[in-house]
CSV table of C-alpha atoms in Angstrom, one decimal:
chain,number,residue,atom,x,y,z
A,292,MET,CA,13.9,6.0,21.3
A,293,ALA,CA,12.3,6.9,17.9
A,294,GLU,CA,14.5,10.0,17.7
A,295,ASP,CA,17.6,7.9,17.8
A,296,MET,CA,17.0,6.3,14.4
A,297,ASN,CA,18.8,7.5,11.3
A,298,SER,CA,16.8,9.2,8.6
A,299,TYR,CA,16.6,6.1,6.4
A,300,GLU,CA,14.9,4.1,9.2
A,301,ASN,CA,12.6,7.0,10.1
A,302,ALA,CA,11.5,7.1,6.5
A,303,LEU,CA,11.1,3.3,6.4
A,304,ILE,CA,8.7,3.5,9.4
A,305,GLN,CA,6.7,6.2,7.5
A,306,ARG,CA,6.2,3.8,4.6
A,307,LEU,CA,5.4,0.7,6.7
A,308,VAL,CA,3.4,2.1,9.6
A,309,LEU,CA,0.3,4.3,9.3
A,310,ARG,CA,-2.4,5.6,11.6
A,311,LEU,CA,-5.4,3.3,11.8
A,312,PRO,CA,-8.8,4.2,13.2
A,313,GLN,CA,-10.3,2.2,16.0
A,314,ILE,CA,-13.9,1.1,15.8
A,315,ASP,CA,-16.2,-0.7,18.2
A,316,PRO,CA,-17.5,-3.9,16.7
A,317,THR,CA,-20.5,-3.9,19.1
A,318,ASP,CA,-21.8,-0.6,17.9
A,319,ASP,CA,-24.9,-1.4,16.0
A,320,ASN,CA,-25.1,2.2,14.7
A,321,LEU,CA,-21.7,2.1,13.2
A,322,LYS,CA,-21.9,3.5,9.7
A,323,VAL,CA,-21.0,1.0,7.0
A,324,ASP,CA,-21.2,2.6,3.5
A,325,ARG,CA,-21.4,0.7,0.3
A,326,PRO,CA,-17.7,1.3,-0.6
A,327,ALA,CA,-16.8,2.8,-3.9
A,328,ILE,CA,-15.3,-0.4,-5.2
A,329,MET,CA,-18.6,-2.1,-4.7
A,330,SER,CA,-20.2,-1.2,-8.0
A,331,SER,CA,-23.8,-2.1,-8.7
A,332,SER,CA,-22.8,-4.3,-11.6
A,333,VAL,CA,-20.2,-7.0,-12.0
A,334,THR,CA,-17.6,-7.0,-14.8
A,335,ARG,CA,-16.5,-10.6,-15.4
A,336,SER,CA,-13.6,-11.8,-17.4
A,337,PRO,CA,-14.5,-14.0,-20.5
A,338,GLU,CA,-13.5,-17.2,-18.6
A,339,ALA,CA,-15.4,-16.3,-15.5
A,340,SER,CA,-17.9,-18.9,-14.2
A,341,PRO,CA,-21.6,-17.8,-14.3
A,342,SER,CA,-22.0,-19.0,-10.7
A,343,LEU,CA,-19.9,-20.0,-7.7
A,344,GLY,CA,-19.9,-23.6,-8.9
A,345,THR,CA,-19.6,-26.1,-6.1
A,346,LEU,CA,-19.4,-23.3,-3.5
A,347,ALA,CA,-23.0,-22.4,-4.3
A,348,ALA,CA,-24.1,-25.5,-2.3
A,349,LEU,CA,-22.7,-24.1,0.9
A,350,PRO,CA,-24.9,-22.0,3.2
A,351,LEU,CA,-24.4,-18.2,3.3
A,352,GLU,CA,-23.0,-18.3,6.8
A,353,LEU,CA,-20.3,-20.7,5.9
A,354,LEU,CA,-19.4,-18.8,2.7
A,355,GLN,CA,-19.1,-15.6,4.9
A,356,ARG,CA,-16.8,-17.4,7.3
A,357,ILE,CA,-14.6,-18.8,4.5
A,358,SER,CA,-14.4,-15.3,2.9
A,359,GLU,CA,-12.8,-13.9,6.1
A,360,PHE,CA,-9.9,-16.2,5.6
A,361,LEU,CA,-9.2,-14.8,2.1
A,362,ASP,CA,-6.8,-12.0,1.4
A,363,PHE,CA,-8.2,-8.8,-0.1
A,364,ARG,CA,-6.9,-9.6,-3.6
A,365,SER,CA,-8.6,-13.0,-3.5
A,366,ILE,CA,-11.9,-11.8,-2.1
A,367,SER,CA,-12.0,-9.1,-4.7
A,368,ARG,CA,-11.6,-11.7,-7.4
A,369,LEU,CA,-14.3,-13.8,-5.8
A,370,ARG,CA,-16.6,-10.8,-5.8
A,371,ARG,CA,-16.0,-10.4,-9.6
A,372,THR,CA,-16.8,-14.0,-10.5
A,373,CYS,CA,-20.6,-13.6,-10.7
A,374,LEU,CA,-23.6,-11.9,-9.1
A,375,LYS,CA,-23.8,-14.5,-6.4
A,376,GLY,CA,-20.1,-13.9,-5.6
A,377,ARG,CA,-20.7,-10.1,-5.3
A,378,ASP,CA,-23.8,-10.6,-3.1
A,379,THR,CA,-21.9,-13.0,-0.9
A,380,VAL,CA,-18.9,-10.8,-0.4
A,381,ASP,CA,-21.0,-7.7,0.2
A,382,THR,CA,-22.6,-9.5,3.2
A,383,VAL,CA,-19.2,-10.1,4.9
A,384,LEU,CA,-19.2,-7.5,7.7
A,385,ALA,CA,-15.4,-7.7,8.2
A,386,TYR,CA,-14.9,-6.9,4.5
A,387,ARG,CA,-17.3,-4.0,4.3
A,388,ARG,CA,-16.2,-2.3,7.5
A,389,THR,CA,-12.5,-2.7,6.6
A,390,VAL,CA,-13.0,-1.3,3.1
A,391,THR,CA,-15.1,1.6,4.6
A,392,HIS,CA,-13.0,2.5,7.6
A,393,ALA,CA,-9.5,1.4,6.6
A,394,SER,CA,-9.3,2.1,2.9
A,395,LYS,CA,-5.9,4.0,3.4
A,396,ALA,CA,-4.4,0.8,4.9
A,397,LEU,CA,-5.5,-1.2,1.8
A,398,ASP,CA,-4.1,1.4,-0.5
A,399,ALA,CA,-0.8,1.3,1.4
A,400,LEU,CA,-0.7,-2.5,1.3
A,401,GLY,CA,-1.2,-2.3,-2.4
A,402,LYS,CA,1.6,0.2,-3.0
A,403,ILE,CA,4.2,-2.0,-1.2
A,404,GLY,CA,3.0,-5.2,-2.8
A,405,MET,CA,1.5,-6.8,0.3
A,406,MET,CA,-2.2,-7.0,-0.6
A,407,ARG,CA,-2.0,-10.8,-0.4
A,408,CYS,CA,-0.2,-11.0,2.9
A,409,HIS,CA,-3.1,-10.6,5.3
A,410,SER,CA,-6.6,-12.0,5.5
A,411,VAL,CA,-9.8,-10.0,5.7
A,412,GLY,CA,-10.4,-11.3,9.1
A,413,ALA,CA,-6.9,-10.5,10.4
A,414,LEU,CA,-7.0,-6.9,9.2
A,415,TYR,CA,-10.5,-6.5,10.7
A,416,ALA,CA,-9.4,-7.9,14.0
A,417,THR,CA,-6.7,-5.3,14.1
A,418,LEU,CA,-9.2,-2.6,13.1
A,419,VAL,CA,-11.3,-3.3,16.1
A,420,SER,CA,-8.4,-3.8,18.5
A,421,ARG,CA,-7.0,-1.0,20.7
A,422,GLU,CA,-3.8,-2.0,22.5
A,423,CYS,CA,-0.2,-1.9,21.3
A,424,ALA,CA,0.9,-5.4,20.6
A,425,ALA,CA,4.2,-4.8,22.4
A,426,CYS,CA,3.5,-2.7,25.5
A,427,GLY,CA,-0.3,-2.8,25.9
A,428,ALA,CA,-0.7,1.0,25.7
A,429,SER,CA,-3.1,2.6,23.2
A,430,GLY,CA,-1.9,1.6,19.7
A,431,ALA,CA,-2.8,4.2,17.1
A,432,TYR,CA,-0.5,2.7,14.3
A,433,LEU,CA,-0.8,-0.3,12.0
A,434,SER,CA,2.3,-2.2,11.0
A,435,LEU,CA,1.6,-3.1,7.4
A,436,PRO,CA,4.0,-6.1,7.3
A,437,THR,CA,2.8,-7.7,10.5
A,438,CYS,CA,-0.8,-6.5,10.6
A,439,LYS,CA,-0.6,-5.5,14.3
A,440,ARG,CA,-1.3,-2.4,16.2
A,441,PHE,CA,1.6,-0.5,17.9
A,442,CYS,CA,2.2,2.8,19.6
A,443,TYR,CA,4.7,4.8,17.6
A,444,ASP,CA,7.7,4.2,19.8
A,445,CYS,CA,7.2,0.4,19.8
A,446,ALA,CA,6.7,0.5,16.0
A,447,CYS,CA,10.0,2.2,15.6
A,448,LEU,CA,11.8,-0.4,17.7
A,449,ASN,CA,9.9,-3.5,16.3
A,450,HIS,CA,12.2,-6.2,15.1
A,451,ALA,CA,9.5,-7.9,12.9
A,452,ILE,CA,8.8,-4.8,10.9
A,453,ARG,CA,12.5,-4.4,9.9
A,454,VAL,CA,12.8,-8.1,9.1
A,455,ALA,CA,9.6,-7.9,6.9
A,456,ALA,CA,11.1,-4.8,5.2
A,457,LEU,CA,14.3,-6.8,4.4
A,458,GLU,CA,12.1,-9.6,3.0
A,459,ILE,CA,10.3,-7.1,0.7
A,460,CYS,CA,13.8,-6.1,-0.5
A,461,GLY,CA,14.5,-9.6,-1.6
A,462,PHE,CA,16.0,-11.6,1.3
A,463,THR,CA,14.5,-14.8,2.6
A,464,HIS,CA,13.0,-14.6,6.1
A,465,ALA,CA,15.9,-16.5,7.6
A,466,THR,CA,18.5,-14.2,6.0
A,467,ALA,CA,16.5,-11.0,6.8
A,468,ASP,CA,16.3,-12.1,10.5
A,469,GLU,CA,20.0,-12.9,10.5
A,470,ILE,CA,20.9,-9.5,9.1
A,471,PHE,CA,18.7,-7.4,11.4
A,472,SER,CA,19.6,-9.5,14.5
A,473,ALA,CA,23.3,-8.8,13.8
A,474,TYR,CA,22.5,-5.1,13.1
A,475,GLU,CA,20.7,-4.8,16.5
A,476,MET,CA,23.5,-6.5,18.3
A,477,PHE,CA,26.2,-4.2,17.0
A,478,ARG,CA,24.3,-0.9,16.3
A,479,ASP,CA,25.0,0.6,19.7
A,480,SER,CA,28.6,-0.6,20.0
A,481,TRP,CA,29.9,0.1,16.5
A,482,ASP,CA,31.7,3.4,16.2
A,483,PHE,CA,34.4,3.8,13.6
A,484,ASN,CA,35.8,7.3,14.1
A,485,GLY,CA,32.3,8.5,14.8
A,486,PHE,CA,30.7,6.6,11.9
A,487,GLN,CA,28.0,4.1,12.4
A,488,PRO,CA,26.5,2.2,9.5
A,489,ASN,CA,22.8,2.4,8.9
A,490,LEU,CA,20.7,-0.7,8.0
A,491,LEU,CA,21.1,-0.1,4.3
A,492,GLU,CA,24.9,0.0,4.6
A,493,PHE,CA,25.0,-2.9,7.0
A,494,ALA,CA,22.9,-5.2,4.7
A,495,THR,CA,25.0,-4.2,1.7
A,496,GLY,CA,28.1,-5.1,3.6
A,497,PHE,CA,26.4,-8.4,4.5
A,498,ILE,CA,26.0,-9.2,0.8
A,499,GLU,CA,29.6,-8.4,0.1
A,500,SER,CA,30.8,-10.6,3.0
A,501,ARG,CA,28.7,-13.5,1.7
A,502,VAL,CA,30.2,-13.1,-1.8
A,503,ASP,CA,33.6,-13.4,-0.2
A,504,HIS,CA,32.7,-16.5,1.8
A,505,ARG,CA,30.2,-18.3,-0.4
A,506,GLY,CA,31.3,-17.4,-3.9
A,507,ASN,CA,29.9,-15.4,-6.8
A,508,ALA,CA,28.5,-16.0,-10.3
A,509,ILE,CA,30.3,-14.0,-13.0
A,510,ALA,CA,30.4,-15.8,-16.3
A,511,TYR,CA,27.5,-17.1,-18.4
A,512,GLY,CA,27.9,-20.9,-17.6
A,513,GLU,CA,28.2,-20.6,-13.9
A,514,ASP,CA,25.5,-21.6,-11.4
A,515,TRP,CA,23.7,-18.2,-10.8
A,516,ASP,CA,20.8,-19.7,-8.9
A,517,SER,CA,23.0,-21.3,-6.3
A,518,ALA,CA,25.1,-18.2,-6.0
A,519,LEU,CA,22.0,-16.0,-5.5
A,520,GLU,CA,20.6,-18.5,-3.0
A,521,GLY,CA,23.9,-18.4,-1.1
A,522,LEU,CA,23.5,-14.6,-0.9
A,523,GLY,CA,20.1,-15.1,0.8
A,524,MET,CA,17.9,-14.0,-2.1
A,525,ARG,CA,14.3,-15.2,-2.2
A,526,PRO,CA,13.3,-17.8,-4.9
A,527,GLU,CA,11.0,-15.4,-6.8
A,528,LYS,CA,13.8,-12.7,-7.0
A,529,ARG,CA,16.2,-15.3,-8.3
A,530,GLN,CA,13.7,-16.6,-10.9
A,531,ALA,CA,12.9,-13.1,-12.1
A,532,LEU,CA,16.6,-12.3,-12.6
A,533,LEU,CA,17.3,-15.6,-14.4
A,534,ARG,CA,14.5,-15.2,-17.0
A,535,ALA,CA,15.7,-15.8,-20.5
A,536,GLU,CA,14.7,-12.3,-21.7
A,537,HIS,CA,17.0,-10.7,-19.1
A,538,THR,CA,20.1,-12.9,-19.9
A,539,GLU,CA,22.0,-10.3,-21.9
A,540,LEU,CA,21.5,-7.5,-19.5
A,541,ARG,CA,22.1,-9.7,-16.5
A,542,MET,CA,25.6,-10.5,-17.7
A,543,ARG,CA,26.5,-6.8,-17.2
A,544,GLY,CA,26.7,-7.7,-13.5
A,545,THR,CA,27.5,-10.5,-11.2
A,546,ALA,CA,25.3,-12.4,-8.7
A,547,GLY,CA,26.7,-10.1,-6.0
A,548,THR,CA,26.2,-6.8,-7.8
A,549,TRP,CA,22.6,-7.8,-8.8
A,550,ALA,CA,21.8,-8.8,-5.3
A,551,LYS,CA,23.0,-5.4,-4.0
A,552,TYR,CA,21.2,-3.6,-6.8
A,553,ILE,CA,17.9,-5.3,-6.0
A,554,PHE,CA,18.2,-4.8,-2.3
A,555,GLU,CA,19.3,-1.2,-2.5
A,556,THR,CA,16.7,-0.2,-5.1
A,557,VAL,CA,13.8,-1.6,-3.1
A,558,TYR,CA,15.1,-0.3,0.2
A,559,GLU,CA,15.7,3.2,-1.1
A,560,TRP,CA,12.2,3.2,-2.5
A,561,LEU,CA,10.7,2.0,0.8
A,562,SER,CA,12.7,4.6,2.7
A,563,ASP,CA,11.7,7.4,0.3
A,564,PRO,CA,7.9,7.8,0.4
A,565,ASP,CA,8.0,11.0,-1.6
A,566,ASP,CA,10.5,9.7,-4.2
A,567,GLY,CA,13.1,12.2,-2.9
A,568,LEU,CA,11.1,15.2,-4.1
A,569,THR,CA,10.3,18.2,-1.9
A,570,ARG,CA,6.7,19.2,-1.7
A,571,ALA,CA,7.5,22.3,-3.7
A,572,SER,CA,9.2,20.3,-6.4
A,573,ALA,CA,6.5,17.6,-6.5
A,574,ALA,CA,3.7,20.2,-6.8
A,575,LYS,CA,5.1,21.5,-10.0
A,576,ILE,CA,5.1,18.1,-11.7
A,577,GLN,CA,2.1,17.4,-14.0
A,578,THR,CA,1.0,14.4,-16.0
A,579,VAL,CA,1.0,15.1,-19.8
A,580,ALA,CA,0.9,13.2,-23.0
A,581,LEU,CA,4.4,12.3,-24.4
A,582,PRO,CA,5.3,14.5,-27.4
A,583,ALA,CA,4.7,12.7,-30.7
A,584,THR,CA,8.0,14.2,-32.1
A,585,PRO,CA,10.9,16.0,-30.5
A,586,PRO,CA,11.0,19.8,-30.7
A,587,GLN,CA,12.8,21.2,-33.7
A,588,ASP,CA,16.6,20.8,-33.7
A,589,HIS,CA,16.3,18.1,-30.9
A,590,VAL,CA,16.7,14.4,-30.8
A,591,MET,CA,15.2,12.0,-28.2
A,592,VAL,CA,17.5,9.8,-26.0
A,593,TYR,CA,16.3,7.5,-23.2
A,594,LYS,CA,17.2,5.9,-19.9
A,595,GLY,CA,15.3,3.1,-18.2
A,596,GLY,CA,15.3,2.2,-14.5
A,597,PRO,CA,13.5,2.7,-11.2
A,598,ALA,CA,11.0,5.6,-11.3
A,599,HIS,CA,12.2,7.1,-8.0
A,600,TYR,CA,15.8,7.1,-9.2
A,601,LEU,CA,14.9,8.8,-12.5
A,602,LYS,CA,12.9,11.4,-10.5
A,603,ARG,CA,16.0,12.5,-8.8
A,604,ILE,CA,16.6,14.8,-11.8
A,605,TRP,CA,14.0,17.1,-10.2
A,606,ARG,CA,15.4,17.1,-6.7
A,607,LEU,CA,16.6,20.7,-6.7
A,608,GLY,CA,13.7,21.7,-4.4
A,609,ASP,CA,12.1,25.0,-5.2
A,610,SER,CA,14.2,25.5,-8.3
A,611,ASN,CA,12.7,24.5,-11.6
A,612,ARG,CA,16.1,23.4,-12.9
A,613,VAL,CA,17.0,19.8,-13.6
A,614,ASP,CA,20.1,18.1,-12.2
A,615,PHE,CA,21.6,15.4,-14.4
A,616,SER,CA,24.4,14.8,-11.9
A,617,GLU,CA,21.8,12.8,-9.9
A,618,LEU,CA,21.9,10.2,-12.7
A,619,TYR,CA,25.6,9.5,-12.7
A,620,SER,CA,26.5,6.0,-13.6
A,621,ARG,CA,25.5,3.2,-11.3
A,622,LEU,CA,26.5,-0.5,-11.4
A,623,PRO,CA,25.5,-2.9,-12.7
A,624,MET,CA,23.1,-1.0,-15.0
A,625,ASP,CA,25.9,1.3,-16.3
A,626,PHE,CA,29.4,0.3,-17.2
A,627,SER,CA,31.7,3.0,-15.8
A,628,PRO,CA,34.8,1.7,-14.1
A,629,VAL,CA,37.1,4.7,-15.0
A,630,LYS,CA,34.8,7.6,-14.3
A,631,ASN,CA,31.7,7.5,-12.1
A,632,LYS,CA,30.8,11.0,-13.3
A,633,MET,CA,29.1,9.8,-16.5
A,634,VAL,CA,25.5,10.0,-17.5
A,635,TYR,CA,24.4,7.3,-19.9
A,636,PHE,CA,21.5,7.4,-22.4
A,637,VAL,CA,20.5,4.9,-25.2
A,638,GLU,CA,19.3,5.9,-28.7
A,639,SER,CA,16.6,3.2,-28.7
A,640,LYS,CA,13.5,3.5,-26.5
A,641,ARG,CA,13.1,-0.3,-27.0
A,642,TRP,CA,16.4,-0.8,-25.3
A,643,ALA,CA,15.5,1.6,-22.5
A,644,HIS,CA,12.3,-0.5,-22.1
A,645,CYS,CA,14.5,-3.6,-21.5
A,646,TYR,CA,16.3,-1.8,-18.7
A,647,ALA,CA,13.0,-0.7,-17.1
A,648,LYS,CA,11.5,-4.1,-17.5
A,649,LEU,CA,14.4,-5.7,-15.8
A,650,THR,CA,13.9,-3.4,-12.9
A,651,GLU,CA,10.2,-4.0,-12.8
A,652,ASP,CA,10.6,-7.8,-12.7
A,653,ASN,CA,13.4,-7.9,-10.2
A,654,CYS,CA,12.6,-5.0,-7.9
A,655,TYR,CA,8.9,-5.5,-7.4
A,656,PRO,CA,7.0,-3.6,-6.1
A,657,VAL,CA,9.2,-0.6,-7.1
A,658,PRO,CA,7.7,1.2,-10.1
A,659,ALA,CA,9.9,1.3,-13.2
A,660,ALA,CA,10.0,4.1,-15.8
A,661,ILE,CA,11.7,5.4,-18.9
A,662,LEU,CA,13.3,8.9,-18.9
A,663,HIS,CA,12.8,10.7,-22.2
A,664,VAL,CA,15.1,13.7,-22.9
A,665,ALA,CA,14.8,15.9,-25.9
A,666,MET,CA,18.5,16.8,-26.4
A,667,PRO,CA,19.6,19.7,-28.6
A,668,THR,CA,21.3,18.4,-31.7
A,669,ASP,CA,24.3,20.7,-31.0
A,670,LEU,CA,25.0,18.6,-27.9
A,671,ILE,CA,25.2,15.3,-29.7
A,672,GLY,CA,25.3,16.3,-33.4
A,673,ASP,CA,29.0,15.3,-33.7
A,674,PRO,CA,29.8,12.8,-30.9
A,675,THR,CA,33.1,11.0,-30.6
A,676,CYS,CA,32.3,7.5,-31.7
A,677,ILE,CA,34.1,4.5,-30.3
A,678,ALA,CA,33.7,1.0,-31.8
A,679,GLY,CA,35.6,-2.1,-32.8
A,680,ASP,CA,39.0,-2.6,-31.3
A,681,ASP,CA,39.0,0.8,-29.6
A,682,PHE,CA,35.8,-0.1,-27.7
A,683,ASN,CA,37.1,-3.5,-26.7
A,684,TRP,CA,40.4,-2.1,-25.5
A,685,LEU,CA,38.6,0.7,-23.6
A,686,ALA,CA,36.4,-1.8,-21.7
A,687,PHE,CA,39.4,-4.2,-21.3
A,688,GLU,CA,41.8,-1.7,-19.8
A,689,SER,CA,39.4,0.5,-17.9
A,690,SER,CA,38.2,-2.3,-15.6
A,691,CYS,CA,41.5,-3.8,-14.8
A,692,ASP,CA,42.9,-1.5,-12.1
A,693,GLU,CA,45.2,-4.2,-10.7
A,694,ARG,CA,46.7,-4.9,-14.2
A,695,SER,CA,47.1,-1.4,-15.6
A,696,MET,CA,46.0,1.1,-13.0
A,697,GLY,CA,43.8,2.7,-15.6
A,698,ILE,CA,43.9,3.3,-19.3
A,699,GLU,CA,47.5,3.3,-20.7
A,700,SER,CA,46.8,4.1,-24.4
A,701,GLU,CA,47.0,7.9,-25.0
A,702,SER,CA,44.5,7.6,-27.8
A,703,LEU,CA,42.0,5.9,-25.5
A,704,GLN,CA,42.7,8.5,-22.8
A,705,ALA,CA,41.8,11.2,-25.2
A,706,LEU,CA,38.6,9.4,-26.1
A,707,VAL,CA,37.3,9.1,-22.5
A,708,GLN,CA,38.0,12.8,-21.9
A,709,THR,CA,35.6,13.7,-24.7
A,710,SER,CA,31.9,14.2,-24.3
A,711,PRO,CA,29.6,12.9,-25.6
A,712,LEU,CA,31.0,9.6,-26.3
A,713,LEU,CA,28.9,7.3,-28.5
A,714,GLY,CA,29.4,3.6,-28.6
A,715,PRO,CA,27.9,0.1,-28.2
A,716,VAL,CA,26.9,-1.5,-24.9
A,717,CYS,CA,29.4,-3.8,-23.1
A,718,GLY,CA,27.9,-7.2,-22.3
A,719,ASN,CA,30.4,-8.0,-19.5
A,720,SER,CA,30.5,-7.1,-15.8
A,721,ASN,CA,33.5,-5.3,-14.5
A,722,ALA,CA,34.3,-8.4,-12.5
A,723,HIS,CA,34.2,-10.6,-15.6
A,724,VAL,CA,36.3,-8.3,-17.6
A,725,GLU,CA,39.0,-8.5,-14.9
A,726,GLU,CA,39.2,-12.2,-15.5
A,727,LEU,CA,39.5,-11.9,-19.3
A,728,THR,CA,43.0,-12.2,-20.8
A,729,ASP,CA,42.3,-10.6,-24.2
A,730,PRO,CA,40.2,-7.6,-25.3
A,731,ASP,CA,38.7,-9.8,-28.1
A,732,GLN,CA,36.8,-11.6,-25.4
A,733,ILE,CA,34.7,-8.5,-24.7
A,734,THR,CA,31.0,-9.1,-25.5
A,735,ILE,CA,29.0,-6.5,-27.4
A,736,LEU,CA,25.2,-6.5,-26.6
A,737,GLU,CA,22.7,-6.8,-29.4
A,738,MET,CA,19.0,-6.5,-29.5
A,739,GLY,CA,17.5,-8.6,-32.2
A,740,GLY,CA,20.5,-8.0,-34.4
A,741,GLU,CA,20.5,-4.3,-33.7
A,742,GLU,CA,23.4,-2.8,-31.8
A,743,PRO,CA,22.0,-0.7,-28.9
A,744,LEU,CA,24.1,2.4,-29.1
A,745,GLN,CA,24.5,4.6,-26.0
A,746,TYR,CA,25.8,8.1,-25.3
A,747,ALA,CA,28.1,8.7,-22.3
A,748,PHE,CA,28.3,12.4,-21.1
A,749,VAL,CA,31.4,12.8,-19.1
A,750,GLY,CA,32.0,15.1,-16.1
A,751,ASP,CA,30.5,17.8,-14.0
A,752,GLU,CA,30.9,20.4,-16.8
A,753,MET,CA,28.9,18.3,-19.2
A,754,ALA,CA,26.2,17.7,-16.6
A,755,ASP,CA,25.9,21.4,-16.1
A,756,GLU,CA,25.5,21.9,-19.8
A,757,LEU,CA,22.8,19.2,-19.9
A,758,ASN,CA,21.1,21.0,-17.0
A,759,GLU,CA,21.0,24.2,-19.0
A,760,LYS,CA,20.1,23.0,-22.4
A,761,CYS,CA,17.7,20.2,-21.5
A,762,ASN,CA,15.7,22.0,-18.8
A,763,GLY,CA,12.0,21.7,-19.6
A,764,GLN,CA,12.7,18.9,-22.1
A,765,VAL,CA,12.5,15.9,-19.7
A,766,TRP,CA,9.6,13.4,-19.4
A,767,ILE,CA,9.3,10.4,-17.2
A,768,GLU,CA,7.1,7.7,-18.5
A,769,ASP,CA,5.8,5.0,-16.0
A,770,LEU,CA,6.1,1.6,-17.5
A,771,ARG,CA,2.5,0.9,-16.7
A,772,SER,CA,1.2,4.1,-18.2
A,773,GLU,CA,2.5,4.1,-21.7
A,774,GLY,CA,2.0,7.3,-23.6
A,775,LEU,CA,1.6,9.4,-20.4
A,776,ALA,CA,4.5,11.0,-18.6
A,777,LEU,CA,5.4,13.2,-15.6
A,778,TYR,CA,6.7,16.6,-16.7
A,779,ARG,CA,7.9,19.8,-15.1
A,780,GLU,CA,8.1,23.1,-17.0
A,781,ALA,CA,11.4,25.0,-17.0
């Protein structure tokens, strides 16, 4: 049955299921090393207590038992509180054996943001178990979301794993279960001229149908929280999107487009363990210090977003060439209603950081990054600039297909055919612009009074020119590793 899954779901299983060794808890000779994370000294934070406080009055056996109910993040914090905490945790057999024999499982849980989902005792119980939780056969695989053993075929068919994956992508448990239950029901019977939607497409369609039936949030004063709740988004995802520092960028989309963006971004990352790079391509990427200044006759431009999306620029396999067409505009981060074959960059790294931070906050645990491109000055030395009324009319006309079927003004048509096009950042979503009655209502984004200018490179020919002239001049800086970047030589 596992062979019947589409490639997205196969990749999803690779991310959420991994081999887990089996150990015999009765084996007294079982080797239990002092794990690498168990250093001989304890580094405490300034506010850390010098002792376990009231817990110190409890006997060691009771402290050990309590520790087994802690998740690995909490027990690690307990271990760092003081020497007594370290000594107590180090005597918890379940903790030491799990860290020694299932360290890969802990690493995997950390990467998908689930380190706090399972207790020490629960993971150890799975480590010493043998049977598949579904069929009773030998279970060599651990389901990270459910902390149960499965044989591979049962893992591939397990309902709970997919529901948990949809929860990681931002849905509430009830909504995730509703989506996958419907998907299971219709997966074998749907056949539209030979086409069957995968889980990604099905869930995206689910969001769109909920927008139609339960409403959307488009303008600033509308109830965004209720709209996102109606789309089935978890409270923490809603709260992250609605933070004050994200307000300006949030208004470039609607509740529906942001729900789809969050879900699709996390799902694509979960389903793409290697970030879409071939082994040959990934092997040529190295970590380097970012250049202090651009090369001579070059200027720096930037693009913020999910790290795995930005890495698509290196997806040409064995070739060392870059492919800027992989970064064509994507709603709601980019405003491109007329042409989808546009690559956007911003002049300011600070503004690119805003884009990346928005992704990091809303799409956790997906890593966010900033793409740095040293662009030859002859590519952008004399860009076509659009501002003021021209920019407002361009945004107003280009998103109103029902009203004008595209841009009517010949002068504006000439502008959008040029590349690169330099202009401000539109602060309205496409859906909001369609509701406006006057181009003067278009909002221009600012950043502390500064207008965040962006370049739009239009068309396949321009993408090919970027590929040629910017090859070897691309760096991807992880948001959590400032100053260091991934780089691949030309």
